[in-house]
PDB file of C-alpha atoms in Angstrom:
ATOM      1  CA  MET C   1      10.934  -9.174  -5.789  1.00 50.00           C
ATOM      2  CA  ARG C   2       8.904  -8.520  -9.276  1.00 51.00           C
ATOM      3  CA  SER C   3       7.115  -5.627  -7.561  1.00 52.00           C
ATOM      4  CA  ARG C   4      10.336  -4.014  -6.775  1.00 49.00           C
ATOM      5  CA  HIS C   5      11.750  -4.297 -10.105  1.00 48.00           C
ATOM      6  CA  ARG C   6       8.563  -2.854 -11.636  1.00 49.00           C
ATOM      7  CA  LEU C   7       8.792  -0.010  -9.181  1.00 48.00           C
ATOM      8  CA  ILE C   8      12.411   0.727 -10.128  1.00 44.00           C
ATOM      9  CA  ALA C   9      11.472   0.573 -13.883  1.00 47.00           C
ATOM     10  CA  LEU C  10       8.748   3.060 -13.301  1.00 46.00           C
ATOM     11  CA  LEU C  11      10.937   5.697 -11.608  1.00 48.00           C
ATOM     12  CA  GLY C  12      13.610   5.250 -14.076  1.00 46.00           C
ATOM     13  CA  PHE C  13      10.783   5.805 -16.810  1.00 44.00           C
ATOM     14  CA  ALA C  14       9.831   9.020 -15.007  1.00 48.00           C
ATOM     15  CA  ALA C  15      13.438   9.960 -14.625  1.00 44.00           C
ATOM     16  CA  LEU C  16      14.056   9.560 -18.190  1.00 42.00           C
ATOM     17  CA  LEU C  17      11.198  11.569 -19.265  1.00 44.00           C
ATOM     18  CA  ILE C  18      13.037  14.857 -19.855  1.00 43.00           C
ATOM     19  CA  PRO C  19      16.326  13.661 -20.988  1.00 44.00           C
ATOM     20  CA  SER C  20      14.548  11.587 -23.576  1.00 43.00           C
ATOM     21  CA  PHE C  21      12.743  14.342 -24.733  1.00 40.00           C
ATOM     22  CA  VAL C  22      15.897  16.141 -25.300  1.00 41.00           C
ATOM     23  CA  TRP C  23      17.233  13.569 -27.299  1.00 41.00           C
ATOM     24  CA  ALA C  24      13.998  13.153 -29.307  1.00 40.00           C
ATOM     25  CA  GLN C  25      14.119  16.893 -30.286  1.00 42.00           C
ATOM     26  CA  GLY C  26      17.772  16.653 -31.245  1.00 45.00           C
ATOM     27  CA  LEU C  27      19.175  19.070 -28.807  1.00 44.00           C
ATOM     28  CA  PRO C  28      22.711  18.675 -28.018  1.00 50.00           C
ATOM     29  CA  LEU C  29      23.379  17.690 -24.174  1.00 49.00           C
ATOM     30  CA  ALA C  30      26.592  19.441 -24.436  1.00 50.00           C
ATOM     31  CA  THR C  31      28.884  21.666 -26.742  1.00 56.00           C
ATOM     32  CA  ALA C  32      32.711  21.125 -26.954  1.00 52.00           C
ATOM     33  CA  THR C  33      35.007  24.162 -27.977  1.00 58.00           C
ATOM     34  CA  PRO C  34      38.726  23.678 -28.640  1.00 57.00           C
ATOM     35  CA  ALA C  35      40.993  25.108 -26.174  1.00 55.00           C
ATOM     36  CA  GLY C  36      44.844  26.034 -26.306  1.00 54.00           C
ATOM     37  CA  GLY C  37      47.211  23.342 -25.774  1.00 55.00           C
ATOM     38  CA  GLY C  38      44.788  20.735 -27.450  1.00 53.00           C
ATOM     39  CA  ALA C  39      42.464  20.790 -24.602  1.00 53.00           C
ATOM     40  CA  THR C  40      38.716  20.975 -25.046  1.00 53.00           C
ATOM     41  CA  ASN C  41      36.029  22.910 -23.120  1.00 52.00           C
ATOM     42  CA  TYR C  42      32.711  21.504 -22.547  1.00 50.00           C
ATOM     43  CA  SER C  43      29.665  23.401 -21.660  1.00 54.00           C
ATOM     44  CA  LEU C  44      25.934  22.884 -21.403  1.00 53.00           C
ATOM     45  CA  THR C  45      23.400  24.427 -23.757  1.00 57.00           C
ATOM     46  CA  VAL C  46      20.778  26.743 -22.365  1.00 56.00           C
ATOM     47  CA  GLN C  47      17.964  24.458 -23.485  1.00 55.00           C
ATOM     48  CA  THR C  48      19.537  21.416 -21.976  1.00 60.00           C
ATOM     49  CA  LEU C  49      20.377  23.240 -18.621  1.00 61.00           C
ATOM     50  CA  LEU C  50      16.840  24.394 -18.467  1.00 61.00           C
ATOM     51  CA  LEU C  51      15.052  20.940 -19.225  1.00 60.00           C
ATOM     52  CA  LEU C  52      17.468  19.033 -16.875  1.00 66.00           C
ATOM     53  CA  THR C  53      16.519  21.555 -14.032  1.00 69.00           C
ATOM     54  CA  ALA C  54      12.933  20.672 -14.836  1.00 64.00           C
ATOM     55  CA  LEU C  55      13.989  17.243 -13.521  1.00 68.00           C
ATOM     56  CA  THR C  56      13.284  18.483  -9.966  1.00 73.00           C
ATOM     57  CA  PHE C  57       9.570  19.167 -10.852  1.00 74.00           C
ATOM     58  CA  ILE C  58       8.829  15.183 -11.683  1.00 73.00           C
ATOM     59  CA  PRO C  59       8.499  14.086  -8.072  1.00 77.00           C
ATOM     60  CA  ALA C  60       5.999  16.736  -7.416  1.00 77.00           C
ATOM     61  CA  ALA C  61       4.187  15.946 -10.645  1.00 74.00           C
ATOM     62  CA  ILE C  62       4.078  12.060  -9.900  1.00 73.00           C
ATOM     63  CA  LEU C  63       2.941  12.750  -6.304  1.00 80.00           C
ATOM     64  CA  MET C  64      -0.013  15.057  -7.641  1.00 83.00           C
ATOM     65  CA  MET C  65      -1.215  12.374 -10.086  1.00 86.00           C
ATOM     66  CA  THR C  66      -1.393   9.804  -7.633  1.00 87.00           C
ATOM     67  CA  SER C  67      -3.392   9.042  -4.256  1.00 88.00           C
ATOM     68  CA  PHE C  68      -0.667  10.598  -2.080  1.00 90.00           C
ATOM     69  CA  THR C  69      -2.318  13.993  -1.812  1.00 90.00           C
ATOM     70  CA  ARG C  70      -5.576  12.673  -0.131  1.00 91.00           C
ATOM     71  CA  ILE C  71      -3.726  10.494   2.265  1.00 92.00           C
ATOM     72  CA  ILE C  72      -1.171  13.005   3.508  1.00 92.00           C
ATOM     73  CA  ILE C  73      -3.823  15.561   4.058  1.00 92.00           C
ATOM     74  CA  VAL C  74      -5.961  13.142   6.048  1.00 93.00           C
ATOM     75  CA  LEU C  75      -2.937  11.862   8.149  1.00 92.00           C
ATOM     76  CA  SER C  76      -2.066  15.608   8.846  1.00 91.00           C
ATOM     77  CA  LEU C  77      -5.691  16.391   9.878  1.00 91.00           C
ATOM     78  CA  LEU C  78      -5.788  13.188  12.010  1.00 91.00           C
ATOM     79  CA  ARG C  79      -2.760  14.519  13.863  1.00 90.00           C
ATOM     80  CA  MET C  80      -4.122  17.911  14.402  1.00 89.00           C
ATOM     81  CA  ALA C  81      -7.406  16.297  15.632  1.00 89.00           C
ATOM     82  CA  LEU C  82      -5.473  14.273  18.235  1.00 86.00           C
ATOM     83  CA  GLY C  83      -3.710  17.446  19.280  1.00 84.00           C
ATOM     84  CA  THR C  84      -0.223  15.634  19.833  1.00 83.00           C
ATOM     85  CA  GLN C  85       1.682  18.473  17.693  1.00 78.00           C
ATOM     86  CA  THR C  86       4.520  16.656  15.971  1.00 80.00           C
ATOM     87  CA  SER C  87       3.583  12.818  16.831  1.00 81.00           C
ATOM     88  CA  PRO C  88       3.665  10.975  14.587  1.00 86.00           C
ATOM     89  CA  PRO C  89       6.498  13.165  13.037  1.00 88.00           C
ATOM     90  CA  ASN C  90       6.537  14.281   9.547  1.00 88.00           C
ATOM     91  CA  GLN C  91       8.868  11.621   8.218  1.00 90.00           C
ATOM     92  CA  VAL C  92       6.586   8.900   9.485  1.00 90.00           C
ATOM     93  CA  LEU C  93       3.452  10.366   8.113  1.00 90.00           C
ATOM     94  CA  ILE C  94       5.132  10.941   4.551  1.00 90.00           C
ATOM     95  CA  GLY C  95       6.597   7.318   4.902  1.00 90.00           C
ATOM     96  CA  LEU C  96       3.069   5.853   5.571  1.00 90.00           C
ATOM     97  CA  ALA C  97       1.481   8.092   2.902  1.00 91.00           C
ATOM     98  CA  LEU C  98       4.063   6.769   0.202  1.00 89.00           C
ATOM     99  CA  PHE C  99       3.696   3.051   1.105  1.00 90.00           C
ATOM    100  CA  LEU C 100       0.025   3.523   0.964  1.00 91.00           C
ATOM    101  CA  THR C 101       0.294   5.245  -2.341  1.00 89.00           C
ATOM    102  CA  PHE C 102       2.400   2.334  -3.827  1.00 88.00           C
ATOM    103  CA  PHE C 103      -0.293  -0.074  -2.587  1.00 89.00           C
ATOM    104  CA  ILE C 104      -3.163   1.749  -4.084  1.00 89.00           C
ATOM    105  CA  MET C 105      -1.235   2.508  -7.357  1.00 86.00           C
ATOM    106  CA  ALA C 106       0.084  -1.120  -7.896  1.00 86.00           C
ATOM    107  CA  PRO C 107      -2.829  -1.996 -10.471  1.00 88.00           C
ATOM    108  CA  VAL C 108      -2.020   1.162 -12.543  1.00 87.00           C
ATOM    109  CA  ALA C 109       1.848   0.568 -12.128  1.00 85.00           C
ATOM    110  CA  GLU C 110       1.214  -3.128 -13.265  1.00 86.00           C
ATOM    111  CA  ARG C 111      -0.594  -1.791 -16.434  1.00 87.00           C
ATOM    112  CA  VAL C 112       2.140   0.797 -17.216  1.00 84.00           C
ATOM    113  CA  TYR C 113       4.817  -1.684 -16.681  1.00 84.00           C
ATOM    114  CA  THR C 114       3.460  -4.334 -19.095  1.00 85.00           C
ATOM    115  CA  GLU C 115       1.762  -1.989 -21.676  1.00 83.00           C
ATOM    116  CA  ALA C 116       4.374   0.841 -21.858  1.00 81.00           C
ATOM    117  CA  TRP C 117       7.837   0.047 -20.124  1.00 80.00           C
ATOM    118  CA  GLN C 118       8.214  -3.551 -21.166  1.00 82.00           C
ATOM    119  CA  PRO C 119       7.498  -2.855 -24.986  1.00 83.00           C
ATOM    120  CA  LEU C 120       9.969   0.176 -24.888  1.00 78.00           C
ATOM    121  CA  GLN C 121      12.773  -1.904 -23.362  1.00 79.00           C
ATOM    122  CA  GLU C 122      12.263  -4.523 -25.967  1.00 79.00           C
ATOM    123  CA  ASN C 123      12.217  -1.804 -28.813  1.00 79.00           C
ATOM    124  CA  LYS C 124       8.785  -2.860 -29.993  1.00 81.00           C
ATOM    125  CA  ILE C 125       7.525   0.959 -29.525  1.00 78.00           C
ATOM    126  CA  ASP C 126       9.338   4.361 -29.341  1.00 78.00           C
ATOM    127  CA  PHE C 127       9.362   6.551 -26.611  1.00 74.00           C
ATOM    128  CA  ALA C 128       6.475   9.004 -27.656  1.00 77.00           C
ATOM    129  CA  GLN C 129       4.292   5.599 -28.200  1.00 81.00           C
ATOM    130  CA  ALA C 130       5.148   4.578 -24.582  1.00 80.00           C
ATOM    131  CA  MET C 131       4.449   7.748 -23.085  1.00 79.00           C
ATOM    132  CA  GLU C 132       0.845   7.661 -24.587  1.00 81.00           C
ATOM    133  CA  ARG C 133       0.366   4.006 -23.442  1.00 82.00           C
ATOM    134  CA  ALA C 134       1.579   5.066 -19.913  1.00 81.00           C
ATOM    135  CA  ALA C 135      -1.027   8.038 -19.983  1.00 82.00           C
ATOM    136  CA  VAL C 136      -3.910   5.679 -20.480  1.00 83.00           C
ATOM    137  CA  PRO C 137      -4.189   3.837 -17.205  1.00 85.00           C
ATOM    138  CA  THR C 138      -2.981   6.998 -15.210  1.00 85.00           C
ATOM    139  CA  LYS C 139      -5.562   9.059 -16.596  1.00 86.00           C
ATOM    140  CA  LYS C 140      -8.225   6.540 -16.345  1.00 87.00           C
ATOM    141  CA  PHE C 141      -7.316   6.270 -12.387  1.00 88.00           C
ATOM    142  CA  MET C 142      -7.641   9.972 -12.110  1.00 88.00           C
ATOM    143  CA  LEU C 143     -10.922  10.341 -13.903  1.00 87.00           C
ATOM    144  CA  ALA C 144     -12.456   7.693 -11.528  1.00 88.00           C
ATOM    145  CA  GLN C 145     -11.718  10.174  -8.556  1.00 88.00           C
ATOM    146  CA  ILE C 146     -12.663  13.319 -10.313  1.00 89.00           C
ATOM    147  CA  ARG C 147     -15.995  14.998  -9.650  1.00 88.00           C
ATOM    148  CA  ASP C 148     -18.042  15.943 -12.796  1.00 86.00           C
ATOM    149  CA  ASN C 149     -18.279  19.788 -12.044  1.00 89.00           C
ATOM    150  CA  ASP C 150     -14.443  19.965 -11.429  1.00 87.00           C
ATOM    151  CA  LEU C 151     -13.850  18.248 -14.761  1.00 88.00           C
ATOM    152  CA  THR C 152     -16.429  20.611 -16.575  1.00 87.00           C
ATOM    153  CA  LEU C 153     -14.848  23.715 -14.790  1.00 88.00           C
ATOM    154  CA  PHE C 154     -11.401  23.139 -16.090  1.00 88.00           C
ATOM    155  CA  ALA C 155     -12.571  21.955 -19.536  1.00 87.00           C
ATOM    156  CA  ASP C 156     -14.364  25.279 -19.715  1.00 86.00           C
ATOM    157  CA  LEU C 157     -11.286  27.274 -18.643  1.00 87.00           C
ATOM    158  CA  ALA C 158      -9.300  25.407 -21.127  1.00 83.00           C
ATOM    159  CA  LYS C 159     -11.627  25.835 -23.827  1.00 85.00           C
ATOM    160  CA  THR C 160     -11.409  22.379 -24.819  1.00 83.00           C
ATOM    161  CA  PRO C 161     -13.909  21.329 -27.803  1.00 83.00           C
ATOM    162  CA  PRO C 162     -16.676  18.860 -26.591  1.00 81.00           C
ATOM    163  CA  VAL C 163     -15.715  15.339 -26.474  1.00 79.00           C
ATOM    164  CA  GLU C 164     -17.948  12.292 -26.221  1.00 81.00           C
ATOM    165  CA  GLN C 165     -15.629  10.481 -23.416  1.00 81.00           C
ATOM    166  CA  ALA C 166     -14.060  12.078 -20.582  1.00 77.00           C
ATOM    167  CA  GLU C 167     -10.791   9.921 -21.545  1.00 78.00           C
ATOM    168  CA  GLU C 168     -10.423  12.167 -24.583  1.00 78.00           C
ATOM    169  CA  LEU C 169      -9.608  15.160 -22.406  1.00 82.00           C
ATOM    170  CA  PRO C 170      -5.897  16.110 -22.348  1.00 83.00           C
ATOM    171  CA  LEU C 171      -3.842  15.829 -19.203  1.00 82.00           C
ATOM    172  CA  ARG C 172      -3.631  19.585 -18.738  1.00 84.00           C
ATOM    173  CA  VAL C 173      -7.351  19.318 -17.936  1.00 86.00           C
ATOM    174  CA  VAL C 174      -7.481  15.991 -16.105  1.00 87.00           C
ATOM    175  CA  VAL C 175      -4.590  16.702 -13.529  1.00 88.00           C
ATOM    176  CA  PRO C 176      -5.938  20.045 -11.977  1.00 89.00           C
ATOM    177  CA  ALA C 177      -9.407  18.661 -11.917  1.00 90.00           C
ATOM    178  CA  PHE C 178      -8.048  15.483 -10.113  1.00 91.00           C
ATOM    179  CA  VAL C 179      -5.981  17.552  -7.742  1.00 91.00           C
ATOM    180  CA  THR C 180      -9.138  19.839  -6.893  1.00 92.00           C
ATOM    181  CA  SER C 181     -11.301  16.776  -6.362  1.00 92.00           C
ATOM    182  CA  GLU C 182      -8.546  15.171  -4.127  1.00 91.00           C
ATOM    183  CA  LEU C 183      -8.520  18.277  -1.771  1.00 92.00           C
ATOM    184  CA  LYS C 184     -12.335  18.326  -1.666  1.00 92.00           C
ATOM    185  CA  THR C 185     -12.432  14.668  -0.712  1.00 91.00           C
ATOM    186  CA  ALA C 186      -9.483  14.963   1.681  1.00 92.00           C
ATOM    187  CA  PHE C 187     -11.148  17.698   3.810  1.00 93.00           C
ATOM    188  CA  GLN C 188     -14.534  15.800   3.708  1.00 92.00           C
ATOM    189  CA  ILE C 189     -12.902  12.759   5.626  1.00 91.00           C
ATOM    190  CA  GLY C 190     -10.741  15.033   7.781  1.00 90.00           C
ATOM    191  CA  PHE C 191     -14.087  16.577   9.032  1.00 92.00           C
ATOM    192  CA  VAL C 192     -15.446  13.208   9.836  1.00 91.00           C
ATOM    193  CA  VAL C 193     -12.117  12.523  11.532  1.00 90.00           C
ATOM    194  CA  PHE C 194     -12.341  15.637  13.562  1.00 89.00           C
ATOM    195  CA  LEU C 195     -15.792  15.213  14.894  1.00 90.00           C
ATOM    196  CA  PRO C 196     -15.341  12.568  17.651  1.00 89.00           C
ATOM    197  CA  PHE C 197     -12.242  14.238  18.968  1.00 89.00           C
ATOM    198  CA  LEU C 198     -13.881  17.589  18.921  1.00 89.00           C
ATOM    199  CA  ILE C 199     -16.598  16.277  21.159  1.00 89.00           C
ATOM    200  CA  ILE C 200     -13.875  15.103  23.410  1.00 88.00           C
ATOM    201  CA  ASP C 201     -12.626  18.360  23.738  1.00 85.00           C
ATOM    202  CA  MET C 202     -15.984  19.851  24.479  1.00 87.00           C
ATOM    203  CA  VAL C 203     -16.924  17.619  27.183  1.00 86.00           C
ATOM    204  CA  VAL C 204     -13.398  17.969  28.768  1.00 84.00           C
ATOM    205  CA  ALA C 205     -13.521  21.863  28.603  1.00 83.00           C
ATOM    206  CA  SER C 206     -17.122  21.716  29.997  1.00 85.00           C
ATOM    207  CA  VAL C 207     -16.363  19.406  32.977  1.00 83.00           C
ATOM    208  CA  LEU C 208     -13.357  21.624  34.004  1.00 80.00           C
ATOM    209  CA  MET C 209     -15.348  24.784  33.847  1.00 80.00           C
ATOM    210  CA  SER C 210     -17.971  23.324  36.198  1.00 80.00           C
ATOM    211  CA  MET C 211     -15.145  22.307  38.419  1.00 78.00           C
ATOM    212  CA  GLY C 212     -13.848  25.742  38.382  1.00 75.00           C
ATOM    213  CA  MET C 213     -10.510  24.696  36.937  1.00 73.00           C
ATOM    214  CA  MET C 214     -10.341  27.281  34.400  1.00 70.00           C
ATOM    215  CA  MET C 215      -6.490  27.742  34.763  1.00 72.00           C
ATOM    216  CA  MET C 216      -5.884  24.154  33.376  1.00 70.00           C
ATOM    217  CA  SER C 217      -5.542  23.615  29.749  1.00 75.00           C
ATOM    218  CA  PRO C 218      -8.611  21.535  28.327  1.00 72.00           C
ATOM    219  CA  VAL C 219      -6.093  20.264  25.450  1.00 77.00           C
ATOM    220  CA  ILE C 220      -3.612  18.903  27.950  1.00 81.00           C
ATOM    221  CA  VAL C 221      -6.237  17.096  29.791  1.00 81.00           C
ATOM    222  CA  ALA C 222      -8.215  15.828  26.748  1.00 84.00           C
ATOM    223  CA  LEU C 223      -5.098  14.419  24.902  1.00 85.00           C
ATOM    224  CA  PRO C 224      -4.863  11.114  26.960  1.00 86.00           C
ATOM    225  CA  PHE C 225      -8.672  10.547  26.684  1.00 87.00           C
ATOM    226  CA  LYS C 226      -8.366  11.049  22.799  1.00 88.00           C
ATOM    227  CA  LEU C 227      -5.390   8.825  22.579  1.00 89.00           C
ATOM    228  CA  LEU C 228      -7.214   6.045  24.648  1.00 89.00           C
ATOM    229  CA  VAL C 229     -10.334   6.300  22.663  1.00 87.00           C
ATOM    230  CA  PHE C 230      -8.203   6.057  19.296  1.00 87.00           C
ATOM    231  CA  VAL C 231      -6.496   3.065  20.564  1.00 89.00           C
ATOM    232  CA  LEU C 232      -9.611   1.161  21.818  1.00 90.00           C
ATOM    233  CA  VAL C 233     -11.261   1.542  18.457  1.00 88.00           C
ATOM    234  CA  ASP C 234      -8.398   0.609  16.676  1.00 87.00           C
ATOM    235  CA  GLY C 235      -8.106   3.985  14.898  1.00 86.00           C
ATOM    236  CA  TRP C 236      -5.165   3.298  12.704  1.00 90.00           C
ATOM    237  CA  THR C 237      -6.572   0.074  10.993  1.00 90.00           C
ATOM    238  CA  LEU C 238     -10.105   2.035  10.673  1.00 90.00           C
ATOM    239  CA  LEU C 239      -8.614   4.954   9.122  1.00 90.00           C
ATOM    240  CA  ILE C 240      -6.145   3.192   6.681  1.00 90.00           C
ATOM    241  CA  GLY C 241      -8.656   0.841   5.632  1.00 90.00           C
ATOM    242  CA  SER C 242     -11.207   3.553   4.851  1.00 89.00           C
ATOM    243  CA  LEU C 243      -8.786   5.778   3.002  1.00 89.00           C
ATOM    244  CA  VAL C 244      -7.877   3.030   0.769  1.00 89.00           C
ATOM    245  CA  LYS C 245     -11.664   1.812   0.061  1.00 88.00           C
ATOM    246  CA  SER C 246     -12.286   5.508  -0.501  1.00 86.00           C
ATOM    247  CA  PHE C 247     -10.386   5.301  -3.843  1.00 85.00           C
ATOM    248  CA  ALA C 248     -12.660   4.242  -6.923  1.00 77.00           C
ATOM    249  CA  LEU C 249     -10.320   1.858  -8.757  1.00 72.00           C
ATOM    250  CA  PRO C 250     -10.869   1.757 -12.610  1.00 63.00           C
TER     251      PRO C 250
END
């Protein structure tokens, strides 16, 4: 129950990011003009409209700053290696990736909740201080996954001044470096996942050619063997366990 409440609080904290920024900057959410007959016309300001539209980018930003990217890519590559086309369906893969993300990010969410969200609710700190505190554990998690060469690349591209510790780098450098590192790691894991199924495909294709059955698709013949091997080795448990352990938790 506490975890569910904390998840709701964190999602609400993210959803209030841009509206709170609007209030902090003193921008009016709407303007009212008198109309005939004692009526009033209400309209949104252009700044508010643009900022509220930017709310649609918050889910993408949150997903790119968590473990979701690596997990969903590896699961997609697994489905391609099995050759099952649309099974498991996209909804199942995304749902599994989301719940694994919640599991992996639980320590980070715990720190954000206790260090940023709770003091903000109790009016002990303002919104700007809450955002600074929430960025600390999130940045620490991302830095634990980033390769040094990726971090150096984006730091040079951003022309940031030299820092003694990586934690001092801004998020505009850490986030793209994190995404790039996650893509590299996901494809490395996907390569390892692909290898045993590729061997099965090659063996089946060689057997069919030696038997003169060149008109039969090796993919169709190899599919039940790949599914059998994957089930016998308890592939889902091995893959999910390896995915979770592949993240370096701060």
